[in-house]
């Protein structure tokens, strides 16, 4: 509470000294111009022959995907049920985002890198792919040694390299691609798939359930503390390929796992649809920490192109004392539509949501969280930092629901917005629904700009404009960044720097 | 909701209202000018098109109108009112404000019961119907401009059915020290009567006045009050608008208050929901001149199985305006409350200072609150905050009082009263304040358990 208060005060102070827009000196404007003009740093496309399904979506495509992956019958039936349900649904229109209608028949629903023999080591991985990762700054070997991170690289929807598997296997941790898990652990998949996000949940979740190509699966058995941060790098590559990952993480009683998801994508002209589903299940005393850095192609400075990121993420704290923590840094995508939520079912369970969402140029983000308190003494914390620059529109939309049984439930929500420039927008739509008298919910929100006094203070001490802005914005987001694992925290700060610096207003 | 069709489960209810308009609605205001007849025709047409708002309408998603639609409410027309003794009216009114009053019984103006001291001198106060018949130009200029019948089906119903209401105009630079007290009394022995009071308050530049609307019922029958008030506050004018809804616990009450503020204009609004089984209040204010200041205060009390919805919207159109909002709710029993507060800051509205607070106290496990504070900001040099809290009484404060020898139920009762009283204490008129404080004491439990 105290912390929140401070941040509120800071935010309020920052905006208390009004400064006219055109007061800035010319030199800093040039820097801004340079930075704003900066092209997407990681834009390119890799020539890898893709194994495509025909364009369009119908039952045959669903069957094709399932067959291509050699799935057991129950998976096919599940996909078909999801597809049939999807046909009855309408695309939601309530989000505060605008985009041209999507023609779901004008996309490829399956694209896989050419099948290779089973890979035992990195040497066997397509060198082109390795080079792609090098460009991304994620050399697999180095990461293996230096960071001790097991990397499950999902490249165009199919895992081609999985490392550290044996080490994890020793502990009994199952970590790998979803397709593998369907073959090797069908019982686990059957038991948990769709139990947190049913295919009936929403339009995009239904679509995903019908056509999902691959994703990651992780199961941490009872009492095991996963010895390393698990991480997956997603890339979208083949042209016109909607990506539909599906991630399922189960932490059994007393288990702990920290999962990192991060991505950059090549430059594209056409909008690409991305509708992922992530499901987390935490049993008694288990803890799952899920961190995301998302930097997909946001479109160019005129708002052309960019990824549509319509994601359904939800975690279920099934057991007592369980905990699920979402941390996200969203800097990319033309449109982000994403509400990682927690269902706090077990008594004393804890849900957390820490988010930094940045929109620049013509980006639109409608993001937030849902905390559903069912059990006694459940607690949730929401810290959301929205930064809008250029023509960006940033919306926080959150639901905190205290149901009848949620005796002594607590929620604290803080959402702060920062506006950089006079053409952007910041919006807050929290929903607080309380059905228990002992429950307490607190919500605070503030909106401010970067104080010209803060910039002046930095410049006076010899810190350049762009560094000053970066410092101030990073300070604004500090509460979220410190929740990120170390490797990600560094990457996240760099990302903010690149995406934002030079849009001072 | 793009493309979403309206829920049409209300066709029966809509048909009943349409036929009521043919039989009853058209009849009133016989000598009204043509423009007004057109306005009412258009309003009923808009209503026929839209029907009642349903759960698909985001603005009405949390408001369940089903109980209102189950029984048709026919306008109580002139002449069929049950006689009410003057003494009975006075018993319900705020005594100290009695000298400056307009009294409405079952939706129609009672000149014999009303009296306004200090008419003339640029001050016009009267029944809307007679003012319309006199051809007052301000009426045509302002009526139904702020409350768009196309945007709110209930406001459309009011526009179509309104028999009467209050017209207040304060000319440039004029002011009235005493508050104008408007008493709206419903007295009917049978269920199913409706009134649609319609008020228009126009303040010319630098005018100043305080208006208090008081809605009461002298009966225990299910009736429906559907009020619309439009407040036009010109440059530099200052208006205090108090709306007290204290109807019987069988009543349905829907209200829409729309305000528009010019440069450096000031509006202080109080919206107090004490009674009615079902209440929905919409307050929308547009700040259309620089440096305008708007303060919205509200208190809502829920007991039994009551429902109280408050929806406020502040539209910052011009730069350097300020808005402050404080709504407090106390919900006990199986009551249900909704609060939605929207602040919109348009691209031009730089240097906006907007602050919104909603606190809600929940006294029982069966009570339900949904609160939705919303900020939509399109300008960068602004200061906007909102805060919402929901919870029970502060245990430390209860303990503090207990430690001083006050029994726990009494301590809780005191704190509950203080919670609501904080908003009332901002009222400028001493008499109104103490009257309402007393009402608050009567309604709120003196002792609360646990």
PDB file of C-alpha atoms in Angstrom, chain A residues 244-439:
ATOM      1  CA  UNK A 244      -1.684 -20.820 -32.825  1.00  0.00           C
ATOM      2  CA  UNK A 245       0.478 -21.980 -29.958  1.00  0.00           C
ATOM      3  CA  UNK A 246      -0.887 -23.796 -27.032  1.00  0.00           C
ATOM      4  CA  UNK A 247       0.992 -23.888 -23.770  1.00  0.00           C
ATOM      5  CA  UNK A 248       0.060 -25.994 -20.800  1.00  0.00           C
ATOM      6  CA  UNK A 249       1.988 -25.905 -17.549  1.00  0.00           C
ATOM      7  CA  UNK A 250       1.074 -28.050 -14.583  1.00  0.00           C
ATOM      8  CA  UNK A 251       2.788 -27.726 -11.220  1.00  0.00           C
ATOM      9  CA  UNK A 252       1.793 -30.601  -8.998  1.00  0.00           C
ATOM     10  CA  UNK A 253       1.686 -30.421  -5.185  1.00  0.00           C
ATOM     11  CA  UNK A 254       4.561 -28.453  -3.747  1.00  0.00           C
ATOM     12  CA  UNK A 255       6.219 -27.916  -7.130  1.00  0.00           C
ATOM     13  CA  UNK A 256       7.771 -24.705  -8.395  1.00  0.00           C
ATOM     14  CA  UNK A 257       8.470 -23.601 -11.927  1.00  0.00           C
ATOM     15  CA  UNK A 258       9.460 -20.364 -13.568  1.00  0.00           C
ATOM     16  CA  UNK A 259       8.649 -20.112 -17.234  1.00  0.00           C
ATOM     17  CA  UNK A 260       9.943 -17.488 -19.621  1.00  0.00           C
ATOM     18  CA  UNK A 261       8.351 -16.653 -22.914  1.00  0.00           C
ATOM     19  CA  UNK A 262       9.919 -14.187 -25.257  1.00  0.00           C
ATOM     20  CA  UNK A 263       9.709 -13.315 -28.866  1.00  0.00           C
ATOM     21  CA  UNK A 264      10.713 -11.086 -31.744  1.00  0.00           C
ATOM     22  CA  UNK A 265       9.385 -11.468 -35.254  1.00  0.00           C
ATOM     23  CA  UNK A 266      10.511 -10.607 -38.766  1.00  0.00           C
ATOM     24  CA  UNK A 267       9.200  -7.658 -40.694  1.00  0.00           C
ATOM     25  CA  UNK A 268       5.995  -8.173 -42.608  1.00  0.00           C
ATOM     26  CA  UNK A 269       3.684  -6.242 -44.874  1.00  0.00           C
ATOM     27  CA  UNK A 270       0.560  -8.123 -44.103  1.00  0.00           C
ATOM     28  CA  UNK A 271      -1.122  -8.417 -40.782  1.00  0.00           C
ATOM     29  CA  UNK A 272      -0.550 -11.688 -39.108  1.00  0.00           C
ATOM     30  CA  UNK A 273      -2.946 -13.228 -36.730  1.00  0.00           C
ATOM     31  CA  UNK A 274      -1.654 -14.773 -33.581  1.00  0.00           C
ATOM     32  CA  UNK A 275      -4.118 -16.441 -31.245  1.00  0.00           C
ATOM     33  CA  UNK A 276      -2.341 -18.366 -28.540  1.00  0.00           C
ATOM     34  CA  UNK A 277      -3.727 -20.065 -25.486  1.00  0.00           C
ATOM     35  CA  UNK A 278      -1.781 -20.559 -22.275  1.00  0.00           C
ATOM     36  CA  UNK A 279      -3.115 -22.650 -19.427  1.00  0.00           C
ATOM     37  CA  UNK A 280      -1.495 -22.941 -16.025  1.00  0.00           C
ATOM     38  CA  UNK A 281      -2.511 -25.307 -13.257  1.00  0.00           C
ATOM     39  CA  UNK A 282      -1.100 -25.034  -9.745  1.00  0.00           C
ATOM     40  CA  UNK A 283      -2.001 -27.697  -7.196  1.00  0.00           C
ATOM     41  CA  UNK A 284      -1.570 -27.516  -3.391  1.00  0.00           C
ATOM     42  CA  UNK A 285       1.405 -25.386  -2.316  1.00  0.00           C
ATOM     43  CA  UNK A 286       2.628 -25.118  -5.906  1.00  0.00           C
ATOM     44  CA  UNK A 287       3.924 -21.976  -7.533  1.00  0.00           C
ATOM     45  CA  UNK A 288       4.130 -20.961 -11.169  1.00  0.00           C
ATOM     46  CA  UNK A 289       5.864 -17.844 -12.347  1.00  0.00           C
ATOM     47  CA  UNK A 290       5.154 -16.963 -15.949  1.00  0.00           C
ATOM     48  CA  UNK A 291       7.115 -14.148 -17.548  1.00  0.00           C
ATOM     49  CA  UNK A 292       6.640 -12.768 -21.025  1.00  0.00           C
ATOM     50  CA  UNK A 293       8.548 -10.322 -23.120  1.00  0.00           C
ATOM     51  CA  UNK A 294       6.653  -9.694 -26.313  1.00  0.00           C
ATOM     52  CA  UNK A 295       8.203  -7.745 -29.137  1.00  0.00           C
ATOM     53  CA  UNK A 296       6.529  -8.812 -32.315  1.00  0.00           C
ATOM     54  CA  UNK A 297       6.521  -6.604 -35.318  1.00  0.00           C
ATOM     55  CA  UNK A 298       4.361  -3.600 -34.407  1.00  0.00           C
ATOM     56  CA  UNK A 299       3.825  -2.318 -37.928  1.00  0.00           C
ATOM     57  CA  UNK A 300       5.676   0.566 -39.518  1.00  0.00           C
ATOM     58  CA  UNK A 301       5.381   4.189 -38.501  1.00  0.00           C
ATOM     59  CA  UNK A 302       2.262   4.610 -40.647  1.00  0.00           C
ATOM     60  CA  UNK A 303       0.532   1.752 -38.910  1.00  0.00           C
ATOM     61  CA  UNK A 304       0.944  -0.627 -41.839  1.00  0.00           C
ATOM     62  CA  UNK A 305       1.416  -4.289 -41.033  1.00  0.00           C
ATOM     63  CA  UNK A 306       2.122  -5.661 -37.627  1.00  0.00           C
ATOM     64  CA  UNK A 307       0.973  -8.653 -35.682  1.00  0.00           C
ATOM     65  CA  UNK A 308      -2.500  -9.106 -34.256  1.00  0.00           C
ATOM     66  CA  UNK A 309      -1.916 -10.656 -30.889  1.00  0.00           C
ATOM     67  CA  UNK A 310      -5.163 -12.100 -29.530  1.00  0.00           C
ATOM     68  CA  UNK A 311      -4.126 -14.252 -26.640  1.00  0.00           C
ATOM     69  CA  UNK A 312      -6.016 -16.093 -23.925  1.00  0.00           C
ATOM     70  CA  UNK A 313      -3.910 -16.760 -20.846  1.00  0.00           C
ATOM     71  CA  UNK A 314      -5.300 -18.088 -17.627  1.00  0.00           C
ATOM     72  CA  UNK A 315      -4.022 -19.830 -14.566  1.00  0.00           C
ATOM     73  CA  UNK A 316      -5.919 -21.894 -12.050  1.00  0.00           C
ATOM     74  CA  UNK A 317      -4.740 -21.943  -8.456  1.00  0.00           C
ATOM     75  CA  UNK A 318      -6.476 -25.224  -7.726  1.00  0.00           C
ATOM     76  CA  UNK A 319      -4.779 -26.129  -4.485  1.00  0.00           C
ATOM     77  CA  UNK A 320      -4.392 -24.477  -1.114  1.00  0.00           C
ATOM     78  CA  UNK A 321      -1.520 -21.991  -0.727  1.00  0.00           C
ATOM     79  CA  UNK A 322      -0.839 -22.115  -4.452  1.00  0.00           C
ATOM     80  CA  UNK A 323       0.466 -19.115  -6.314  1.00  0.00           C
ATOM     81  CA  UNK A 324       0.478 -17.957  -9.910  1.00  0.00           C
ATOM     82  CA  UNK A 325       2.356 -14.891 -10.961  1.00  0.00           C
ATOM     83  CA  UNK A 326       2.100 -13.291 -14.406  1.00  0.00           C
ATOM     84  CA  UNK A 327       4.655 -10.762 -15.473  1.00  0.00           C
ATOM     85  CA  UNK A 328       4.488  -9.281 -18.935  1.00  0.00           C
ATOM     86  CA  UNK A 329       6.319  -6.689 -20.929  1.00  0.00           C
ATOM     87  CA  UNK A 330       4.357  -5.939 -24.075  1.00  0.00           C
ATOM     88  CA  UNK A 331       6.137  -3.681 -26.495  1.00  0.00           C
ATOM     89  CA  UNK A 332       5.323  -5.204 -29.866  1.00  0.00           C
ATOM     90  CA  UNK A 333       2.350  -6.179 -31.997  1.00  0.00           C
ATOM     91  CA  UNK A 334       0.032  -3.855 -33.877  1.00  0.00           C
ATOM     92  CA  UNK A 335      -2.827  -4.987 -31.681  1.00  0.00           C
ATOM     93  CA  UNK A 336      -2.587  -6.677 -28.335  1.00  0.00           C
ATOM     94  CA  UNK A 337      -5.669  -8.270 -26.815  1.00  0.00           C
ATOM     95  CA  UNK A 338      -4.609 -10.136 -23.763  1.00  0.00           C
ATOM     96  CA  UNK A 339      -5.887 -10.667 -20.233  1.00  0.00           C
ATOM     97  CA  UNK A 340      -3.770 -13.141 -18.269  1.00  0.00           C
ATOM     98  CA  UNK A 341      -5.928 -14.120 -15.344  1.00  0.00           C
ATOM     99  CA  UNK A 342      -5.964 -16.229 -12.209  1.00  0.00           C
ATOM    100  CA  UNK A 343      -8.742 -18.324 -10.804  1.00  0.00           C
ATOM    101  CA  UNK A 344      -8.003 -18.356  -7.094  1.00  0.00           C
ATOM    102  CA  UNK A 345      -9.839 -21.490  -6.098  1.00  0.00           C
ATOM    103  CA  UNK A 346      -7.688 -22.951  -3.344  1.00  0.00           C
ATOM    104  CA  UNK A 347      -7.805 -21.328   0.066  1.00  0.00           C
ATOM    105  CA  UNK A 348      -4.923 -18.904   0.735  1.00  0.00           C
ATOM    106  CA  UNK A 349      -3.944 -18.930  -2.931  1.00  0.00           C
ATOM    107  CA  UNK A 350      -2.240 -15.914  -4.428  1.00  0.00           C
ATOM    108  CA  UNK A 351      -2.529 -14.351  -7.856  1.00  0.00           C
ATOM    109  CA  UNK A 352      -0.249 -11.652  -9.197  1.00  0.00           C
ATOM    110  CA  UNK A 353      -0.190  -9.638 -12.370  1.00  0.00           C
ATOM    111  CA  UNK A 354       2.600  -7.260 -13.254  1.00  0.00           C
ATOM    112  CA  UNK A 355       2.448  -5.613 -16.622  1.00  0.00           C
ATOM    113  CA  UNK A 356       4.199  -3.036 -18.720  1.00  0.00           C
ATOM    114  CA  UNK A 357       2.445  -2.298 -21.996  1.00  0.00           C
ATOM    115  CA  UNK A 358       3.891   0.159 -24.435  1.00  0.00           C
ATOM    116  CA  UNK A 359       2.221   1.472 -27.557  1.00  0.00           C
ATOM    117  CA  UNK A 360       4.030   3.656 -30.038  1.00  0.00           C
ATOM    118  CA  UNK A 361       3.151   4.833 -33.557  1.00  0.00           C
ATOM    119  CA  UNK A 362      -0.222   3.242 -34.370  1.00  0.00           C
ATOM    120  CA  UNK A 363      -0.082   0.357 -31.928  1.00  0.00           C
ATOM    121  CA  UNK A 364      -3.153  -0.526 -29.898  1.00  0.00           C
ATOM    122  CA  UNK A 365      -3.152  -2.511 -26.715  1.00  0.00           C
ATOM    123  CA  UNK A 366      -6.170  -3.656 -24.746  1.00  0.00           C
ATOM    124  CA  UNK A 367      -4.717  -5.644 -21.914  1.00  0.00           C
ATOM    125  CA  UNK A 368      -5.211  -6.347 -18.248  1.00  0.00           C
ATOM    126  CA  UNK A 369      -6.135  -9.208 -16.047  1.00  0.00           C
ATOM    127  CA  UNK A 370      -8.914 -11.129 -14.380  1.00  0.00           C
ATOM    128  CA  UNK A 371      -8.659 -12.171 -10.762  1.00  0.00           C
ATOM    129  CA  UNK A 372     -11.476 -14.455  -9.728  1.00  0.00           C
ATOM    130  CA  UNK A 373     -11.452 -15.009  -5.963  1.00  0.00           C
ATOM    131  CA  UNK A 374     -13.260 -18.190  -4.966  1.00  0.00           C
ATOM    132  CA  UNK A 375     -11.360 -19.514  -1.952  1.00  0.00           C
ATOM    133  CA  UNK A 376     -10.899 -18.113   1.524  1.00  0.00           C
ATOM    134  CA  UNK A 377      -8.052 -15.709   2.270  1.00  0.00           C
ATOM    135  CA  UNK A 378      -7.155 -15.446  -1.389  1.00  0.00           C
ATOM    136  CA  UNK A 379      -5.027 -12.493  -2.323  1.00  0.00           C
ATOM    137  CA  UNK A 380      -4.293 -10.751  -5.582  1.00  0.00           C
ATOM    138  CA  UNK A 381      -2.036  -7.926  -6.612  1.00  0.00           C
ATOM    139  CA  UNK A 382      -2.274  -6.086  -9.893  1.00  0.00           C
ATOM    140  CA  UNK A 383       0.313  -3.578 -11.013  1.00  0.00           C
ATOM    141  CA  UNK A 384      -0.139  -2.280 -14.525  1.00  0.00           C
ATOM    142  CA  UNK A 385       1.970   0.360 -16.227  1.00  0.00           C
ATOM    143  CA  UNK A 386       0.791   1.646 -19.560  1.00  0.00           C
ATOM    144  CA  UNK A 387       2.893   3.874 -21.741  1.00  0.00           C
ATOM    145  CA  UNK A 388       1.450   5.518 -24.823  1.00  0.00           C
ATOM    146  CA  UNK A 389       3.472   7.393 -27.408  1.00  0.00           C
ATOM    147  CA  UNK A 390       2.923   8.510 -30.996  1.00  0.00           C
ATOM    148  CA  UNK A 391      -0.636   7.611 -31.982  1.00  0.00           C
ATOM    149  CA  UNK A 392      -0.696   4.629 -29.666  1.00  0.00           C
ATOM    150  CA  UNK A 393      -3.810   3.672 -27.746  1.00  0.00           C
ATOM    151  CA  UNK A 394      -3.318   1.830 -24.490  1.00  0.00           C
ATOM    152  CA  UNK A 395      -6.160   0.337 -22.507  1.00  0.00           C
ATOM    153  CA  UNK A 396      -6.128  -1.388 -19.161  1.00  0.00           C
ATOM    154  CA  UNK A 397      -9.156  -3.615 -18.709  1.00  0.00           C
ATOM    155  CA  UNK A 398      -9.331  -5.660 -15.566  1.00  0.00           C
ATOM    156  CA  UNK A 399     -11.804  -7.657 -13.574  1.00  0.00           C
ATOM    157  CA  UNK A 400     -11.548  -8.340  -9.856  1.00  0.00           C
ATOM    158  CA  UNK A 401     -14.294 -10.614  -8.693  1.00  0.00           C
ATOM    159  CA  UNK A 402     -14.812 -11.694  -5.078  1.00  0.00           C
ATOM    160  CA  UNK A 403     -17.292 -14.527  -4.997  1.00  0.00           C
ATOM    161  CA  UNK A 404     -19.445 -15.528  -2.027  1.00  0.00           C
ATOM    162  CA  UNK A 405     -16.960 -17.982  -0.574  1.00  0.00           C
ATOM    163  CA  UNK A 406     -14.004 -15.607  -0.790  1.00  0.00           C
ATOM    164  CA  UNK A 407     -13.951 -14.725   2.892  1.00  0.00           C
ATOM    165  CA  UNK A 408     -11.183 -12.287   3.777  1.00  0.00           C
ATOM    166  CA  UNK A 409     -10.093 -12.024   0.169  1.00  0.00           C
ATOM    167  CA  UNK A 410      -7.878  -9.062  -0.626  1.00  0.00           C
ATOM    168  CA  UNK A 411      -7.064  -7.235  -3.789  1.00  0.00           C
ATOM    169  CA  UNK A 412      -4.810  -4.325  -4.512  1.00  0.00           C
ATOM    170  CA  UNK A 413      -4.797  -2.814  -7.952  1.00  0.00           C
ATOM    171  CA  UNK A 414      -2.688  -0.024  -9.251  1.00  0.00           C
ATOM    172  CA  UNK A 415      -2.701   1.080 -12.834  1.00  0.00           C
ATOM    173  CA  UNK A 416      -0.650   3.990 -13.931  1.00  0.00           C
ATOM    174  CA  UNK A 417      -0.528   5.435 -17.383  1.00  0.00           C
ATOM    175  CA  UNK A 418       2.049   7.647 -18.949  1.00  0.00           C
ATOM    176  CA  UNK A 419       1.334   9.692 -22.026  1.00  0.00           C
ATOM    177  CA  UNK A 420       4.111  10.813 -24.319  1.00  0.00           C
ATOM    178  CA  UNK A 421       2.917  13.152 -27.043  1.00  0.00           C
ATOM    179  CA  UNK A 422      -0.503  14.641 -27.604  1.00  0.00           C
ATOM    180  CA  UNK A 423      -1.949  12.196 -30.118  1.00  0.00           C
ATOM    181  CA  UNK A 424      -1.960   9.077 -28.010  1.00  0.00           C
ATOM    182  CA  UNK A 425      -4.537   7.802 -25.558  1.00  0.00           C
ATOM    183  CA  UNK A 426      -4.610   5.975 -22.247  1.00  0.00           C
ATOM    184  CA  UNK A 427      -7.743   4.309 -20.977  1.00  0.00           C
ATOM    185  CA  UNK A 428      -8.666   2.416 -17.854  1.00  0.00           C
ATOM    186  CA  UNK A 429     -11.662   0.107 -17.506  1.00  0.00           C
ATOM    187  CA  UNK A 430     -11.507  -1.755 -14.227  1.00  0.00           C
ATOM    188  CA  UNK A 431     -14.441  -3.882 -13.112  1.00  0.00           C
ATOM    189  CA  UNK A 432     -14.702  -4.669  -9.426  1.00  0.00           C
ATOM    190  CA  UNK A 433     -17.415  -7.091  -8.396  1.00  0.00           C
ATOM    191  CA  UNK A 434     -17.700  -7.994  -4.729  1.00  0.00           C
ATOM    192  CA  UNK A 435     -20.080 -10.548  -3.285  1.00  0.00           C
ATOM    193  CA  UNK A 436     -18.586 -11.004   0.151  1.00  0.00           C
ATOM    194  CA  UNK A 437     -18.598  -8.448   2.943  1.00  0.00           C
ATOM    195  CA  UNK A 438     -15.244  -9.446   4.381  1.00  0.00           C
ATOM    196  CA  UNK A 439     -13.505  -9.069   1.042  1.00  0.00           C
TER     197      UNK A 439
END
